Amino acid sequence: MSGRVLVGVKRVIDYAVKIRVKPDHSGVVTDGVKHSMNPFCEIAVEEAVKLKEKKLMKEVVVVSCGPQQSQETIRTALAMGADRGIHVEVSGKDYETLGPLQVSKILAALAKKEDAQLIILGKQAIDDDCNQTGQMTAALLDWPQGTFASEVSLEKDGIKVVREIDGGLETIKISTPAVLTADLRLNTPRYATLPNIMKAKKKKIANVKPADLGVDLTSRLEVLRVDEPPQRQAGMKVETVDDLVSKLKDAGKV
Amino acid sequence: MTKVTCIRALTAVQAERGAPQLYTAVTRRTCSSVTAPRITTHYTIRPRDKDPRWEGVEMERFADQADVVIVGGGPAGLSAAIRLKQLANEHQKELRVCLVEKAPQMGAHTLSGACLEPSALTELFPDWKERGAPLNTPVTEDVFNIFTKNHRIPVPILPGLPMQNHGNYLVRLGNFVRWLGEQAEELGVELYPGYAAAEVLFHEDGSVKGVATNDVGIAKDGSPKDVFERGMELHAKVTLFGEGCHGHLAKQLYKQFNLRENCEPQTYAIGLKELWMIDEKKWKPGRTEHSVGWPLDRHTYGGSFLYHLNEGEPLVALGFVVGLDYTNPYLSPFREFQRWKHHPFVAATLEGGQRIAYGARALNEGGFQSIPKLTFPGGLLIGCSPGFMNVPKIKGTHTAMKSGILAAEAIFPKVTAEEADSETAGLHVPEYAESLKSSWVWKELHSVRNIRPSFHNPLGLYGGMIYTGIFYWILRGKEPWTLKHRGLDAHQLKPAKECTPIEYPKPDGKISFDLLSSVALSGTNHEGDQPPHLTLKDDSVPVARNLAVYDGPEQRFCPAGVYEYVPVETGDGMRLQINAQNCVHCKTCDIKDPSQNINWVVPEGGGGPAYNGM
């Protein structure tokens, strides 16, 4: 039992930034735009660091797949308390088509390589909203999954996970090793303070290529076009019910 | 650092005046008020040492030592950092230079026209072109107009006039600052974006010891959260303050060291800016347009700029500047900007285009007369913070960079000397001020010193232009007198009852826009659960004075909709609502508040606008 947790973090456009579709409709503008760690990934890192602080896990390894700038995201996780980082270099066209399938293959390969007991991910990324990586990773590894976790407790015979589901809360018990994905109420992430950022500069970030892990990045998806959502049409105010009915009749709705 | 446990149960906080107010964990966010609502909860106004909620909280800070600490990652701060490391490498000396910047990434809080004079850049990096500096748009055409409501009067820009731009570059200053940041990192400068300098630290002997970064994890009501952590102390032999126009730490230093006793108060303007993708057929890369006149009257200083950038796409940078010495409290710089865009000459360029960015920032107009004392034991002031902007040229980047370079050259021998040759623990480097006085910055600012104040005459704008024509163009600013400014901008507002409200046209949603959708485009955001960083010295003044006498001018001069007067929940009357999350860090409120009651302090680092190449 190595007691190692693997945490995946993704660098995404900051949630408060107004995104803009590229003039050629191939995607959104990312050049120079403010990026930060996916909020659910922050929660995942916080949970992993908490487990280490409670001495339930020995080491937290944080992984990010992306271009050079992903290293900044890894550094933030290191400043929050992760022990070391792995930067899987993916850039250019490969990065544009990188999706949950490829990332889960990478994470599965790393989990085996690093002998991880636990993988914690954010439930979804706020740019693509896929909500697939955690589930796919578990399937590839044939591990149980505790997704949408709002409470996690490590017990002698497994992990108790309280999951946020449509109907309310569901409590399950899964065996280890396992994959967990973090939902909003799991915890409140700590700040990456300056002294920790400075200390994080001394922590190691290993550089790995997907090919080294035997992962093929070819995508089975092709983005045809990206458009802004249609402009919301102004509504109309009516004074009486008769008015409402006549307007609906005029519009051919009744 | 030790973790903190915070008291989460019901807590009662006694107000200093008026009825006692209860703050529970539930009502923490929605302050229900009885009499005078408490607006300000920041610890700079409500000290924590007497606050029972802070009892037992670990307040010790982690401290680190550097040779030089620089506050502010703009052109001045970065130029100083770069020059220091260049000198260190030249002389093979070790030098630890740390730079803190409140923006989450370099350039994210930078906003300027901008038309850059490359003189200082060439001094810093003679090979800036090979290094890929983003100066991609040389000025090709220079146009100056006096606008009337529907027409324009072209004004010839004769060689020798300060507005002449031959040899200059139109730049996206945010991208330029980002590039400077990359150069600085390559040279070994430690850059820390996302960390704001919140406090100046002092040695026992009163000299500056360094700065402390902001605390994190304080709730909106001023109490500590679970994730509370103290900021960090950065100690240095000398600290450079390059916070830009109207810095909040500089404001403290002026008082502490009496730096403004022999200069005039600084005067300011607010600049609002947008980036537009326009119809390719209308795009003329390198074209520079400036205007004065409509929609401002001849007694309100201000004007516009419109620059056609040349970076591979039909992008124009345009904006409007209004002098903050305006007298009518009903004036809204934002709405003047929006209606200016409807002038036929401007609308023609923008029709069919799309607005992609918005922002605003205050800028200095005081020039030569307002330069304070620049050095004090342990530190010095660089860039737009003390203020070296050449107002008629509307350029301050080249002088800011030069001040950073001169600061570095002056302090280098002192910080690398074997023996600290100083009376005080923090080094005093008056040589910086002396070298600035004998540099081209001083000569340049001296020659244009009378142009802005010449505006205060019965003919207003036209008198100013005549003065410029005679004394600057012909006599090169060599007249023996120095005109004075009118005084503090905050004191120029006339009471509302003496002024006429201005009828602004409704935004059409194509060329002009409403305030909130504009603010959304700035990408600004702050952690919601923190004390508002727009602090009031006295919470009752806004309604009692600003609203009563001046009809709440902060509702109009804030370019981000931070200040709103809303009816109180029960009974009659209004209260001030501060939407701190909207703030774009322009500093206009701190400058223009007629009661000088607003004190802008730095919020949690990383918050604020997310400008991209503004």
PDB file of N, CA, C and O in Angstrom, chain A residues 2-22:
ATOM      1  N   SER A   2       0.955   1.879  -1.159  1.00  0.00           N
ATOM      2  CA  SER A   2       1.871   3.027  -1.252  1.00  0.00           C
ATOM      3  C   SER A   2       1.281   4.260  -0.612  1.00  0.00           C
ATOM      4  O   SER A   2       1.989   5.201  -0.298  1.00  0.00           O
ATOM      5  N   GLY A   3      -0.047   4.308  -0.467  1.00  0.00           N
ATOM      6  CA  GLY A   3      -0.667   5.505   0.079  1.00  0.00           C
ATOM      7  C   GLY A   3      -0.489   6.702  -0.810  1.00  0.00           C
ATOM      8  O   GLY A   3      -0.304   7.814  -0.322  1.00  0.00           O
ATOM      9  N   ARG A   4      -0.522   6.483  -2.134  1.00  0.00           N
ATOM     10  CA  ARG A   4      -0.297   7.599  -3.049  1.00  0.00           C
ATOM     11  C   ARG A   4      -1.612   8.019  -3.694  1.00  0.00           C
ATOM     12  O   ARG A   4      -2.384   7.186  -4.169  1.00  0.00           O
ATOM     13  N   VAL A   5      -1.849   9.314  -3.689  1.00  0.00           N
ATOM     14  CA  VAL A   5      -3.038   9.876  -4.348  1.00  0.00           C
ATOM     15  C   VAL A   5      -2.597  10.595  -5.604  1.00  0.00           C
ATOM     16  O   VAL A   5      -1.664  11.388  -5.556  1.00  0.00           O
ATOM     17  N   LEU A   6      -3.290  10.321  -6.695  1.00  0.00           N
ATOM     18  CA  LEU A   6      -3.035  11.032  -7.940  1.00  0.00           C
ATOM     19  C   LEU A   6      -4.172  12.033  -8.122  1.00  0.00           C
ATOM     20  O   LEU A   6      -5.344  11.660  -8.052  1.00  0.00           O
ATOM     21  N   VAL A   7      -3.832  13.296  -8.306  1.00  0.00           N
ATOM     22  CA  VAL A   7      -4.872  14.310  -8.512  1.00  0.00           C
ATOM     23  C   VAL A   7      -4.686  14.928  -9.886  1.00  0.00           C
ATOM     24  O   VAL A   7      -3.573  15.341 -10.230  1.00  0.00           O
ATOM     25  N   GLY A   8      -5.751  14.968 -10.664  1.00  0.00           N
ATOM     26  CA  GLY A   8      -5.668  15.597 -11.982  1.00  0.00           C
ATOM     27  C   GLY A   8      -6.166  17.026 -11.882  1.00  0.00           C
ATOM     28  O   GLY A   8      -7.188  17.300 -11.255  1.00  0.00           O
ATOM     29  N   VAL A   9      -5.427  17.979 -12.475  1.00  0.00           N
ATOM     30  CA  VAL A   9      -5.873  19.370 -12.499  1.00  0.00           C
ATOM     31  C   VAL A   9      -5.844  19.879 -13.936  1.00  0.00           C
ATOM     32  O   VAL A   9      -4.974  19.494 -14.730  1.00  0.00           O
ATOM     33  N   LYS A  10      -6.817  20.719 -14.238  1.00  0.00           N
ATOM     34  CA  LYS A  10      -6.898  21.259 -15.603  1.00  0.00           C
ATOM     35  C   LYS A  10      -6.824  22.777 -15.578  1.00  0.00           C
ATOM     36  O   LYS A  10      -7.433  23.427 -14.717  1.00  0.00           O
ATOM     37  N   ARG A  11      -6.084  23.316 -16.516  1.00  0.00           N
ATOM     38  CA  ARG A  11      -5.980  24.769 -16.677  1.00  0.00           C
ATOM     39  C   ARG A  11      -7.082  25.199 -17.647  1.00  0.00           C
ATOM     40  O   ARG A  11      -7.106  24.769 -18.795  1.00  0.00           O
ATOM     41  N   VAL A  12      -7.986  26.046 -17.142  1.00  0.00           N
ATOM     42  CA  VAL A  12      -9.117  26.485 -17.965  1.00  0.00           C
ATOM     43  C   VAL A  12      -9.218  28.003 -17.953  1.00  0.00           C
ATOM     44  O   VAL A  12      -8.614  28.658 -17.097  1.00  0.00           O
ATOM     45  N   ILE A  13     -10.000  28.550 -18.889  1.00  0.00           N
ATOM     46  CA  ILE A  13     -10.240  29.993 -18.870  1.00  0.00           C
ATOM     47  C   ILE A  13     -10.969  30.333 -17.573  1.00  0.00           C
ATOM     48  O   ILE A  13     -11.908  29.640 -17.182  1.00  0.00           O
ATOM     49  N   ASP A  14     -10.514  31.387 -16.899  1.00  0.00           N
ATOM     50  CA  ASP A  14     -11.105  31.802 -15.632  1.00  0.00           C
ATOM     51  C   ASP A  14     -12.621  31.990 -15.761  1.00  0.00           C
ATOM     52  O   ASP A  14     -13.109  32.500 -16.764  1.00  0.00           O
ATOM     53  N   TYR A  15     -13.347  31.574 -14.725  1.00  0.00           N
ATOM     54  CA  TYR A  15     -14.807  31.551 -14.855  1.00  0.00           C
ATOM     55  C   TYR A  15     -15.439  32.922 -15.012  1.00  0.00           C
ATOM     56  O   TYR A  15     -16.551  33.046 -15.510  1.00  0.00           O
ATOM     57  N   ALA A  16     -14.741  33.985 -14.582  1.00  0.00           N
ATOM     58  CA  ALA A  16     -15.346  35.319 -14.643  1.00  0.00           C
ATOM     59  C   ALA A  16     -15.094  36.017 -15.978  1.00  0.00           C
ATOM     60  O   ALA A  16     -15.670  37.064 -16.255  1.00  0.00           O
ATOM     61  N   VAL A  17     -14.252  35.438 -16.826  1.00  0.00           N
ATOM     62  CA  VAL A  17     -13.901  36.088 -18.090  1.00  0.00           C
ATOM     63  C   VAL A  17     -15.006  35.873 -19.117  1.00  0.00           C
ATOM     64  O   VAL A  17     -15.571  34.792 -19.211  1.00  0.00           O
ATOM     65  N   LYS A  18     -15.293  36.922 -19.890  1.00  0.00           N
ATOM     66  CA  LYS A  18     -16.279  36.779 -20.959  1.00  0.00           C
ATOM     67  C   LYS A  18     -15.572  36.177 -22.156  1.00  0.00           C
ATOM     68  O   LYS A  18     -14.664  36.778 -22.704  1.00  0.00           O
ATOM     69  N   ILE A  19     -15.999  34.979 -22.558  1.00  0.00           N
ATOM     70  CA  ILE A  19     -15.299  34.338 -23.655  1.00  0.00           C
ATOM     71  C   ILE A  19     -15.821  34.849 -24.998  1.00  0.00           C
ATOM     72  O   ILE A  19     -16.937  35.345 -25.102  1.00  0.00           O
ATOM     73  N   ARG A  20     -14.973  34.690 -26.003  1.00  0.00           N
ATOM     74  CA  ARG A  20     -15.309  35.198 -27.332  1.00  0.00           C
ATOM     75  C   ARG A  20     -15.026  34.097 -28.339  1.00  0.00           C
ATOM     76  O   ARG A  20     -13.992  33.431 -28.268  1.00  0.00           O
ATOM     77  N   VAL A  21     -15.944  33.908 -29.251  1.00  0.00           N
ATOM     78  CA  VAL A  21     -15.758  32.885 -30.284  1.00  0.00           C
ATOM     79  C   VAL A  21     -14.789  33.421 -31.337  1.00  0.00           C
ATOM     80  O   VAL A  21     -14.854  34.581 -31.715  1.00  0.00           O
ATOM     81  N   LYS A  22     -13.885  32.572 -31.789  1.00  0.00           N
ATOM     82  CA  LYS A  22     -12.920  33.001 -32.828  1.00  0.00           C
ATOM     83  C   LYS A  22     -13.682  33.360 -34.099  1.00  0.00           C
ATOM     84  O   LYS A  22     -14.710  32.769 -34.388  1.00  0.00           O
TER      85      LYS A  22
END
